[in-house]
C-alpha positions as protocol buffer text, in pm:
chain_id: "A"
residue {
  index: 1
  type: UNK
  ca { x: 9291 y: 12035 z: 14957 }
}
residue {
  index: 2
  type: UNK
  ca { x: 9329 y: 11656 z: 14897 }
}
residue {
  index: 3
  type: UNK
  ca { x: 9154 y: 11406 z: 15119 }
}
residue {
  index: 4
  type: UNK
  ca { x: 9331 y: 11257 z: 15412 }
}
residue {
  index: 5
  type: UNK
  ca { x: 9505 y: 10936 z: 15291 }
}
residue {
  index: 6
  type: UNK
  ca { x: 9388 y: 10618 z: 15460 }
}
residue {
  index: 7
  type: UNK
  ca { x: 9727 y: 10540 z: 15617 }
}
residue {
  index: 8
  type: UNK
  ca { x: 9693 y: 10733 z: 15940 }
}
residue {
  index: 9
  type: UNK
  ca { x: 9929 y: 10562 z: 16186 }
}
residue {
  index: 10
  type: UNK
  ca { x: 10201 y: 10290 z: 16212 }
}
residue {
  index: 11
  type: UNK
  ca { x: 10273 y: 10057 z: 16500 }
}
residue {
  index: 12
  type: UNK
  ca { x: 10574 y: 9852 z: 16589 }
}
residue {
  index: 13
  type: UNK
  ca { x: 10495 y: 9550 z: 16795 }
}
residue {
  index: 14
  type: UNK
  ca { x: 10821 y: 9434 z: 16958 }
}
residue {
  index: 15
  type: UNK
  ca { x: 10950 y: 9193 z: 17222 }
}
residue {
  index: 16
  type: UNK
  ca { x: 11193 y: 9458 z: 17363 }
}
residue {
  index: 17
  type: UNK
  ca { x: 11059 y: 9816 z: 17349 }
}
residue {
  index: 18
  type: UNK
  ca { x: 11368 y: 9968 z: 17511 }
}
residue {
  index: 19
  type: UNK
  ca { x: 11606 y: 9813 z: 17256 }
}
residue {
  index: 20
  type: UNK
  ca { x: 11383 y: 9887 z: 16963 }
}
residue {
  index: 21
  type: UNK
  ca { x: 11351 y: 10250 z: 17061 }
}
residue {
  index: 22
  type: UNK
  ca { x: 11724 y: 10290 z: 17064 }
}
residue {
  index: 23
  type: UNK
  ca { x: 11758 y: 10107 z: 16729 }
}
residue {
  index: 24
  type: UNK
  ca { x: 11514 y: 10320 z: 16542 }
}
residue {
  index: 25
  type: UNK
  ca { x: 11649 y: 10644 z: 16688 }
}
residue {
  index: 26
  type: UNK
  ca { x: 11988 y: 10549 z: 16548 }
}
residue {
  index: 27
  type: UNK
  ca { x: 11849 y: 10461 z: 16206 }
}
residue {
  index: 28
  type: UNK
  ca { x: 11575 y: 10715 z: 16147 }
}
residue {
  index: 29
  type: UNK
  ca { x: 11634 y: 10992 z: 16406 }
}
residue {
  index: 30
  type: UNK
  ca { x: 11299 y: 10930 z: 16575 }
}
residue {
  index: 31
  type: UNK
  ca { x: 11232 y: 11028 z: 16930 }
}
residue {
  index: 32
  type: UNK
  ca { x: 11051 y: 10738 z: 17097 }
}
residue {
  index: 33
  type: UNK
  ca { x: 10890 y: 10876 z: 17405 }
}
residue {
  index: 34
  type: UNK
  ca { x: 10876 y: 10681 z: 17739 }
}
residue {
  index: 35
  type: UNK
  ca { x: 10560 y: 10493 z: 17804 }
}
residue {
  index: 36
  type: UNK
  ca { x: 10285 y: 10695 z: 17959 }
}
residue {
  index: 37
  type: UNK
  ca { x: 10268 y: 10678 z: 18335 }
}
residue {
  index: 38
  type: UNK
  ca { x: 9970 y: 10475 z: 18458 }
}
residue {
  index: 39
  type: UNK
  ca { x: 9916 y: 10312 z: 18119 }
}
residue {
  index: 40
  type: UNK
  ca { x: 9794 y: 9955 z: 18117 }
}
residue {
  index: 41
  type: UNK
  ca { x: 10002 y: 9886 z: 17812 }
}
residue {
  index: 42
  type: UNK
  ca { x: 10367 y: 9945 z: 17734 }
}
residue {
  index: 43
  type: UNK
  ca { x: 10299 y: 10189 z: 17448 }
}
residue {
  index: 44
  type: UNK
  ca { x: 10536 y: 10464 z: 17339 }
}
residue {
  index: 45
  type: UNK
  ca { x: 10473 y: 10738 z: 17093 }
}
residue {
  index: 46
  type: UNK
  ca { x: 10708 y: 10786 z: 16796 }
}
residue {
  index: 47
  type: UNK
  ca { x: 10797 y: 11144 z: 16690 }
}
residue {
  index: 48
  type: UNK
  ca { x: 10975 y: 11239 z: 16369 }
}
residue {
  index: 49
  type: UNK
  ca { x: 11243 y: 11509 z: 16365 }
}
residue {
  index: 50
  type: UNK
  ca { x: 10992 y: 11763 z: 16238 }
}
residue {
  index: 51
  type: UNK
  ca { x: 10775 y: 11712 z: 16550 }
}
residue {
  index: 52
  type: UNK
  ca { x: 10504 y: 11499 z: 16385 }
}
residue {
  index: 53
  type: UNK
  ca { x: 10378 y: 11196 z: 16566 }
}
residue {
  index: 54
  type: UNK
  ca { x: 10391 y: 10918 z: 16315 }
}
residue {
  index: 55
  type: UNK
  ca { x: 10339 y: 10596 z: 16512 }
}
residue {
  index: 56
  type: UNK
  ca { x: 10376 y: 10395 z: 16830 }
}
residue {
  index: 57
  type: UNK
  ca { x: 10586 y: 10116 z: 16981 }
}
residue {
  index: 58
  type: UNK
  ca { x: 10391 y: 9839 z: 17154 }
}
residue {
  index: 59
  type: UNK
  ca { x: 10586 y: 9622 z: 17399 }
}
residue {
  index: 60
  type: UNK
  ca { x: 10461 y: 9261 z: 17354 }
}
residue {
  index: 61
  type: UNK
  ca { x: 10395 y: 9086 z: 17684 }
}
residue {
  index: 62
  type: UNK
  ca { x: 10468 y: 8725 z: 17738 }
}
residue {
  index: 63
  type: UNK
  ca { x: 10100 y: 8642 z: 17722 }
}
residue {
  index: 64
  type: UNK
  ca { x: 10071 y: 8821 z: 17380 }
}
residue {
  index: 65
  type: UNK
  ca { x: 10364 y: 8626 z: 17247 }
}
residue {
  index: 66
  type: UNK
  ca { x: 10221 y: 8299 z: 17384 }
}
residue {
  index: 67
  type: UNK
  ca { x: 9910 y: 8372 z: 17171 }
}
residue {
  index: 68
  type: UNK
  ca { x: 10127 y: 8409 z: 16860 }
}
residue {
  index: 69
  type: UNK
  ca { x: 10213 y: 8782 z: 16851 }
}
residue {
  index: 70
  type: UNK
  ca { x: 10553 y: 8844 z: 16690 }
}
residue {
  index: 71
  type: UNK
  ca { x: 10760 y: 9157 z: 16623 }
}
residue {
  index: 72
  type: UNK
  ca { x: 10629 y: 9337 z: 16317 }
}
residue {
  index: 73
  type: UNK
  ca { x: 10516 y: 9668 z: 16170 }
}
residue {
  index: 74
  type: UNK
  ca { x: 10148 y: 9719 z: 16105 }
}
residue {
  index: 75
  type: UNK
  ca { x: 9970 y: 10012 z: 15931 }
}
residue {
  index: 76
  type: UNK
  ca { x: 9648 y: 10175 z: 16051 }
}
residue {
  index: 77
  type: UNK
  ca { x: 9401 y: 10247 z: 15776 }
}
residue {
  index: 78
  type: UNK
  ca { x: 9137 y: 10513 z: 15846 }
}
residue {
  index: 79
  type: UNK
  ca { x: 8761 y: 10464 z: 15780 }
}
residue {
  index: 80
  type: UNK
  ca { x: 8468 y: 10701 z: 15842 }
}
residue {
  index: 81
  type: UNK
  ca { x: 8258 y: 10445 z: 16036 }
}
residue {
  index: 82
  type: UNK
  ca { x: 8442 y: 10166 z: 16222 }
}
residue {
  index: 83
  type: UNK
  ca { x: 8141 y: 9941 z: 16269 }
}
residue {
  index: 84
  type: UNK
  ca { x: 8016 y: 9967 z: 15915 }
}
residue {
  index: 85
  type: UNK
  ca { x: 8369 y: 9909 z: 15780 }
}
residue {
  index: 86
  type: UNK
  ca { x: 8436 y: 9610 z: 15998 }
}
residue {
  index: 87
  type: UNK
  ca { x: 8103 y: 9452 z: 15905 }
}
residue {
  index: 88
  type: UNK
  ca { x: 8168 y: 9495 z: 15533 }
}
residue {
  index: 89
  type: UNK
  ca { x: 8524 y: 9365 z: 15559 }
}
residue {
  index: 90
  type: UNK
  ca { x: 8432 y: 9060 z: 15760 }
}
residue {
  index: 91
  type: UNK
  ca { x: 8157 y: 8983 z: 15506 }
}
residue {
  index: 92
  type: UNK
  ca { x: 8421 y: 9015 z: 15234 }
}
residue {
  index: 93
  type: UNK
  ca { x: 8660 y: 8749 z: 15373 }
}
residue {
  index: 94
  type: UNK
  ca { x: 8848 y: 8936 z: 15645 }
}
residue {
  index: 95
  type: UNK
  ca { x: 8875 y: 8802 z: 15996 }
}
residue {
  index: 96
  type: UNK
  ca { x: 8901 y: 8970 z: 16339 }
}
residue {
  index: 97
  type: UNK
  ca { x: 9229 y: 8942 z: 16521 }
}
residue {
  index: 98
  type: UNK
  ca { x: 9152 y: 9199 z: 16795 }
}
residue {
  index: 99
  type: UNK
  ca { x: 8803 y: 9330 z: 16839 }
}
residue {
  index: 100
  type: UNK
  ca { x: 8702 y: 9704 z: 16843 }
}
residue {
  index: 101
  type: UNK
  ca { x: 8874 y: 9907 z: 17104 }
}
residue {
  index: 102
  type: UNK
  ca { x: 8783 y: 10262 z: 17197 }
}
residue {
  index: 103
  type: UNK
  ca { x: 9046 y: 10526 z: 17309 }
}
residue {
  index: 104
  type: UNK
  ca { x: 9025 y: 10904 z: 17318 }
}
residue {
  index: 105
  type: UNK
  ca { x: 9193 y: 10922 z: 16977 }
}
residue {
  index: 106
  type: UNK
  ca { x: 8934 y: 10695 z: 16808 }
}
residue {
  index: 107
  type: UNK
  ca { x: 8822 y: 10348 z: 16767 }
}
residue {
  index: 108
  type: UNK
  ca { x: 9016 y: 10065 z: 16608 }
}
residue {
  index: 109
  type: UNK
  ca { x: 9037 y: 9693 z: 16549 }
}
residue {
  index: 110
  type: UNK
  ca { x: 9306 y: 9455 z: 16417 }
}
residue {
  index: 111
  type: UNK
  ca { x: 9201 y: 9238 z: 16127 }
}
residue {
  index: 112
  type: UNK
  ca { x: 9355 y: 9006 z: 15871 }
}
residue {
  index: 113
  type: UNK
  ca { x: 9256 y: 9091 z: 15517 }
}
residue {
  index: 114
  type: UNK
  ca { x: 9094 y: 8827 z: 15290 }
}
residue {
  index: 115
  type: UNK
  ca { x: 9438 y: 8691 z: 15217 }
}
residue {
  index: 116
  type: UNK
  ca { x: 9566 y: 8698 z: 15577 }
}
residue {
  index: 117
  type: UNK
  ca { x: 9778 y: 9015 z: 15589 }
}
residue {
  index: 118
  type: UNK
  ca { x: 9726 y: 9185 z: 15930 }
}
residue {
  index: 119
  type: UNK
  ca { x: 9642 y: 9553 z: 15969 }
}
residue {
  index: 120
  type: UNK
  ca { x: 9451 y: 9791 z: 16189 }
}
residue {
  index: 121
  type: UNK
  ca { x: 9131 y: 9964 z: 16082 }
}
residue {
  index: 122
  type: UNK
  ca { x: 9070 y: 10287 z: 16266 }
}
residue {
  index: 123
  type: UNK
  ca { x: 8798 y: 10563 z: 16289 }
}
residue {
  index: 124
  type: UNK
  ca { x: 9012 y: 10849 z: 16409 }
}
residue {
  index: 125
  type: UNK
  ca { x: 8873 y: 11103 z: 16656 }
}
residue {
  index: 126
  type: UNK
  ca { x: 9043 y: 11447 z: 16622 }
}
residue {
  index: 127
  type: UNK
  ca { x: 9093 y: 11659 z: 16930 }
}
residue {
  index: 128
  type: UNK
  ca { x: 8794 y: 11886 z: 17019 }
}
residue {
  index: 129
  type: UNK
  ca { x: 9016 y: 12196 z: 16980 }
}
residue {
  index: 130
  type: UNK
  ca { x: 9144 y: 12071 z: 16642 }
}
residue {
  index: 131
  type: UNK
  ca { x: 8849 y: 11925 z: 16461 }
}
residue {
  index: 132
  type: UNK
  ca { x: 9031 y: 11949 z: 16128 }
}
residue {
  index: 133
  type: UNK
  ca { x: 9352 y: 11783 z: 16251 }
}
residue {
  index: 134
  type: UNK
  ca { x: 9505 y: 11545 z: 16001 }
}
residue {
  index: 135
  type: UNK
  ca { x: 9750 y: 11262 z: 16029 }
}
residue {
  index: 136
  type: UNK
  ca { x: 10104 y: 11325 z: 15913 }
}
residue {
  index: 137
  type: UNK
  ca { x: 10218 y: 10960 z: 15963 }
}
residue {
  index: 138
  type: UNK
  ca { x: 10239 y: 10922 z: 15581 }
}
residue {
  index: 139
  type: UNK
  ca { x: 10431 y: 11197 z: 15406 }
}
residue {
  index: 140
  type: UNK
  ca { x: 10601 y: 11103 z: 15079 }
}
residue {
  index: 141
  type: UNK
  ca { x: 10868 y: 11376 z: 15119 }
}
residue {
  index: 142
  type: UNK
  ca { x: 10911 y: 11378 z: 15493 }
}
residue {
  index: 143
  type: UNK
  ca { x: 11226 y: 11238 z: 15663 }
}
residue {
  index: 144
  type: UNK
  ca { x: 11113 y: 11006 z: 15940 }
}
residue {
  index: 145
  type: UNK
  ca { x: 10760 y: 10965 z: 15795 }
}
residue {
  index: 146
  type: UNK
  ca { x: 10630 y: 10665 z: 15608 }
}
residue {
  index: 147
  type: UNK
  ca { x: 10691 y: 10707 z: 15238 }
}
residue {
  index: 148
  type: UNK
  ca { x: 10565 y: 10381 z: 15089 }
}
residue {
  index: 149
  type: UNK
  ca { x: 10334 y: 10095 z: 15185 }
}
residue {
  index: 150
  type: UNK
  ca { x: 10389 y: 9762 z: 15006 }
}
residue {
  index: 151
  type: UNK
  ca { x: 10158 y: 9471 z: 15032 }
}
residue {
  index: 152
  type: UNK
  ca { x: 10294 y: 9129 z: 14936 }
}
residue {
  index: 153
  type: UNK
  ca { x: 10003 y: 8890 z: 14900 }
}
residue {
  index: 154
  type: UNK
  ca { x: 9901 y: 8542 z: 14777 }
}
residue {
  index: 155
  type: UNK
  ca { x: 9630 y: 8679 z: 14553 }
}
residue {
  index: 156
  type: UNK
  ca { x: 9710 y: 9022 z: 14415 }
}
residue {
  index: 157
  type: UNK
  ca { x: 9395 y: 9050 z: 14206 }
}
residue {
  index: 158
  type: UNK
  ca { x: 9166 y: 8971 z: 14496 }
}
residue {
  index: 159
  type: UNK
  ca { x: 9364 y: 9196 z: 14735 }
}
residue {
  index: 160
  type: UNK
  ca { x: 9340 y: 9494 z: 14499 }
}
residue {
  index: 161
  type: UNK
  ca { x: 8967 y: 9443 z: 14480 }
}
residue {
  index: 162
  type: UNK
  ca { x: 8935 y: 9426 z: 14861 }
}
residue {
  index: 163
  type: UNK
  ca { x: 9127 y: 9748 z: 14925 }
}
residue {
  index: 164
  type: UNK
  ca { x: 8958 y: 9924 z: 14639 }
}
residue {
  index: 165
  type: UNK
  ca { x: 8616 y: 9845 z: 14790 }
}
residue {
  index: 166
  type: UNK
  ca { x: 8691 y: 9927 z: 15147 }
}
residue {
  index: 167
  type: UNK
  ca { x: 8952 y: 10204 z: 15141 }
}
residue {
  index: 168
  type: UNK
  ca { x: 8908 y: 10366 z: 14798 }
}
residue {
  index: 169
  type: UNK
  ca { x: 9242 y: 10258 z: 14658 }
}
residue {
  index: 170
  type: UNK
  ca { x: 9287 y: 10294 z: 14281 }
}
residue {
  index: 171
  type: UNK
  ca { x: 9527 y: 10092 z: 14076 }
}
residue {
  index: 172
  type: UNK
  ca { x: 9601 y: 10294 z: 13764 }
}
residue {
  index: 173
  type: UNK
  ca { x: 9958 y: 10183 z: 13681 }
}
residue {
  index: 174
  type: UNK
  ca { x: 10152 y: 9858 z: 13701 }
}
residue {
  index: 175
  type: UNK
  ca { x: 10518 y: 9773 z: 13660 }
}
residue {
  index: 176
  type: UNK
  ca { x: 10567 y: 9427 z: 13512 }
}
residue {
  index: 177
  type: UNK
  ca { x: 10818 y: 9212 z: 13700 }
}
residue {
  index: 178
  type: UNK
  ca { x: 10835 y: 8920 z: 13451 }
}
residue {
  index: 179
  type: UNK
  ca { x: 10748 y: 8582 z: 13591 }
}
residue {
  index: 180
  type: UNK
  ca { x: 10702 y: 8742 z: 13935 }
}
residue {
  index: 181
  type: UNK
  ca { x: 10393 y: 8920 z: 13814 }
}
residue {
  index: 182
  type: UNK
  ca { x: 10295 y: 9287 z: 13833 }
}
residue {
  index: 183
  type: UNK
  ca { x: 10386 y: 9557 z: 14085 }
}
residue {
  index: 184
  type: UNK
  ca { x: 10054 y: 9740 z: 14102 }
}
residue {
  index: 185
  type: UNK
  ca { x: 10085 y: 10096 z: 14233 }
}
residue {
  index: 186
  type: UNK
  ca { x: 9832 y: 10223 z: 14491 }
}
residue {
  index: 187
  type: UNK
  ca { x: 9679 y: 10557 z: 14417 }
}
residue {
  index: 188
  type: UNK
  ca { x: 9449 y: 10764 z: 14639 }
}
residue {
  index: 189
  type: UNK
  ca { x: 9319 y: 11104 z: 14541 }
}
residue {
  index: 190
  type: UNK
  ca { x: 9617 y: 11152 z: 14308 }
}
residue {
  index: 191
  type: UNK
  ca { x: 9870 y: 11043 z: 14569 }
}
residue {
  index: 192
  type: UNK
  ca { x: 10091 y: 10737 z: 14522 }
}
residue {
  index: 193
  type: UNK
  ca { x: 10076 y: 10549 z: 14851 }
}
residue {
  index: 194
  type: UNK
  ca { x: 10256 y: 10222 z: 14774 }
}
residue {
  index: 195
  type: UNK
  ca { x: 10190 y: 9899 z: 14584 }
}
residue {
  index: 196
  type: UNK
  ca { x: 10045 y: 9554 z: 14582 }
}
residue {
  index: 197
  type: UNK
  ca { x: 10259 y: 9263 z: 14455 }
}
residue {
  index: 198
  type: UNK
  ca { x: 10267 y: 8888 z: 14458 }
}
residue {
  index: 199
  type: UNK
  ca { x: 10453 y: 8717 z: 14742 }
}
residue {
  index: 200
  type: UNK
  ca { x: 10819 y: 8650 z: 14653 }
}
residue {
  index: 201
  type: UNK
  ca { x: 10910 y: 8315 z: 14789 }
}
residue {
  index: 202
  type: UNK
  ca { x: 10700 y: 8024 z: 14932 }
}
residue {
  index: 203
  type: UNK
  ca { x: 10812 y: 8087 z: 15293 }
}
residue {
  index: 204
  type: UNK
  ca { x: 10654 y: 8428 z: 15317 }
}
residue {
  index: 205
  type: UNK
  ca { x: 10302 y: 8506 z: 15427 }
}
residue {
  index: 206
  type: UNK
  ca { x: 10086 y: 8800 z: 15322 }
}
residue {
  index: 207
  type: UNK
  ca { x: 10204 y: 9116 z: 15497 }
}
residue {
  index: 208
  type: UNK
  ca { x: 10249 y: 9493 z: 15463 }
}
residue {
  index: 209
  type: UNK
  ca { x: 10599 y: 9630 z: 15443 }
}
residue {
  index: 210
  type: UNK
  ca { x: 10645 y: 9996 z: 15545 }
}
residue {
  index: 211
  type: UNK
  ca { x: 10923 y: 10210 z: 15405 }
}
residue {
  index: 212
  type: UNK
  ca { x: 11027 y: 10513 z: 15612 }
}
residue {
  index: 213
  type: UNK
  ca { x: 11202 y: 10815 z: 15467 }
}
residue {
  index: 214
  type: UNK
  ca { x: 11561 y: 10884 z: 15555 }
}
residue {
  index: 215
  type: UNK
  ca { x: 11808 y: 11160 z: 15451 }
}
residue {
  index: 216
  type: UNK
  ca { x: 12069 y: 10904 z: 15338 }
}
residue {
  index: 217
  type: UNK
  ca { x: 12007 y: 10537 z: 15262 }
}
residue {
  index: 218
  type: UNK
  ca { x: 12378 y: 10469 z: 15279 }
}
residue {
  index: 219
  type: UNK
  ca { x: 12395 y: 10616 z: 15634 }
}
residue {
  index: 220
  type: UNK
  ca { x: 12075 y: 10434 z: 15738 }
}
residue {
  index: 221
  type: UNK
  ca { x: 12223 y: 10101 z: 15610 }
}
residue {
  index: 222
  type: UNK
  ca { x: 12538 y: 10155 z: 15821 }
}
residue {
  index: 223
  type: UNK
  ca { x: 12331 y: 10244 z: 16120 }
}
residue {
  index: 224
  type: UNK
  ca { x: 12109 y: 9938 z: 16088 }
}
residue {
  index: 225
  type: UNK
  ca { x: 12416 y: 9711 z: 16082 }
}
residue {
  index: 226
  type: UNK
  ca { x: 12594 y: 9898 z: 16356 }
}
residue {
  index: 227
  type: UNK
  ca { x: 12284 y: 9883 z: 16581 }
}
residue {
  index: 228
  type: UNK
  ca { x: 12233 y: 9509 z: 16538 }
}
residue {
  index: 229
  type: UNK
  ca { x: 11986 y: 9491 z: 16252 }
}
residue {
  index: 230
  type: UNK
  ca { x: 12012 y: 9275 z: 15939 }
}
residue {
  index: 231
  type: UNK
  ca { x: 12003 y: 9408 z: 15584 }
}
residue {
  index: 232
  type: UNK
  ca { x: 11800 y: 9180 z: 15369 }
}
residue {
  index: 233
  type: UNK
  ca { x: 11802 y: 9371 z: 15042 }
}
residue {
  index: 234
  type: UNK
  ca { x: 11981 y: 9680 z: 14902 }
}
residue {
  index: 235
  type: UNK
  ca { x: 12068 y: 9945 z: 14875 }
}
residue {
  index: 236
  type: UNK
  ca { x: 11937 y: 9967 z: 14525 }
}
residue {
  index: 237
  type: UNK
  ca { x: 11784 y: 10232 z: 14313 }
}
residue {
  index: 238
  type: UNK
  ca { x: 11409 y: 10235 z: 14236 }
}
residue {
  index: 239
  type: UNK
  ca { x: 11218 y: 10421 z: 13972 }
}
residue {
  index: 240
  type: UNK
  ca { x: 11217 y: 10790 z: 14037 }
}
residue {
  index: 241
  type: UNK
  ca { x: 11578 y: 10804 z: 14165 }
}
residue {
  index: 242
  type: UNK
  ca { x: 11530 y: 10705 z: 14527 }
}
residue {
  index: 243
  type: UNK
  ca { x: 11725 y: 10419 z: 14687 }
}
residue {
  index: 244
  type: UNK
  ca { x: 11581 y: 10157 z: 14925 }
}
residue {
  index: 245
  type: UNK
  ca { x: 11700 y: 9908 z: 15184 }
}
residue {
  index: 246
  type: UNK
  ca { x: 11484 y: 9632 z: 15342 }
}
residue {
  index: 247
  type: UNK
  ca { x: 11598 y: 9509 z: 15677 }
}
residue {
  index: 248
  type: UNK
  ca { x: 11497 y: 9343 z: 16001 }
}
residue {
  index: 249
  type: UNK
  ca { x: 11544 y: 9508 z: 16337 }
}
residue {
  index: 250
  type: UNK
  ca { x: 11723 y: 9323 z: 16618 }
}
residue {
  index: 251
  type: UNK
  ca { x: 11390 y: 9182 z: 16744 }
}
residue {
  index: 252
  type: UNK
  ca { x: 11288 y: 9056 z: 16400 }
}
residue {
  index: 253
  type: UNK
  ca { x: 11043 y: 9317 z: 16265 }
}
residue {
  index: 254
  type: UNK
  ca { x: 11084 y: 9382 z: 15891 }
}
residue {
  index: 255
  type: UNK
  ca { x: 11088 y: 9743 z: 15762 }
}
residue {
  index: 256
  type: UNK
  ca { x: 11229 y: 9942 z: 15476 }
}
residue {
  index: 257
  type: UNK
  ca { x: 11404 y: 10282 z: 15441 }
}
residue {
  index: 258
  type: UNK
  ca { x: 11387 y: 10500 z: 15130 }
}
residue {
  index: 259
  type: UNK
  ca { x: 11552 y: 10827 z: 15017 }
}
residue {
  index: 260
  type: UNK
  ca { x: 11859 y: 10963 z: 14849 }
}
residue {
  index: 261
  type: UNK
  ca { x: 12161 y: 10737 z: 14828 }
}
residue {
  index: 262
  type: UNK
  ca { x: 12370 y: 10982 z: 15028 }
}
residue {
  index: 263
  type: UNK
  ca { x: 12709 y: 10905 z: 15168 }
}
């Protein structure tokens, strides 16, 4: 059995959790569950059509937005020891955005990598009755699951070294993009997880872009537009025969969908 891939959860931070929940249900078929009663935070679990929990929706408070939080998607990357990992990453140029937090499901912190891309680092804690439970948030052939994780960064060489050191990423293949540089594929234990690429355009800042699997990219594009999102790119075909669209949701978070072109 292959090792658990580092990408173990995905979180949408949004200024309107109700509207975002409806939007993504229309586009991906997700069930976004109501916030848990008694919870101190507006946090909703995201369930794919096959029953797997793949992420969460965090409603941003006015105070969070006053401190600079904006709608976006962020990945969680798993580590075996949260304190050891954070210490090593901070010594390697990362910075803390949100300090370590402990919940029943594990311990996590939000950091910016050495180039400034935000992400969560997490030491998962499986349920006592399921000690071998594994995340299904990333599943390259699962509709509604994350299929691809793409990092656009200001220093691709340094970023690749950072993620190789701290998460075991390998970069065995690249696709030249001419003057734009190389599209460097991320491998982990024989699984293609995504890619690292130079930032396209001076206005962008380093960030992860998550592509979620859909049954029909054509249908997803129509749903995005009908539900108030904005298509930024696509649909267009990518190597391997899949098609992609990159879009922003009505609150401004950027995401991608990937799958057959469909009708």
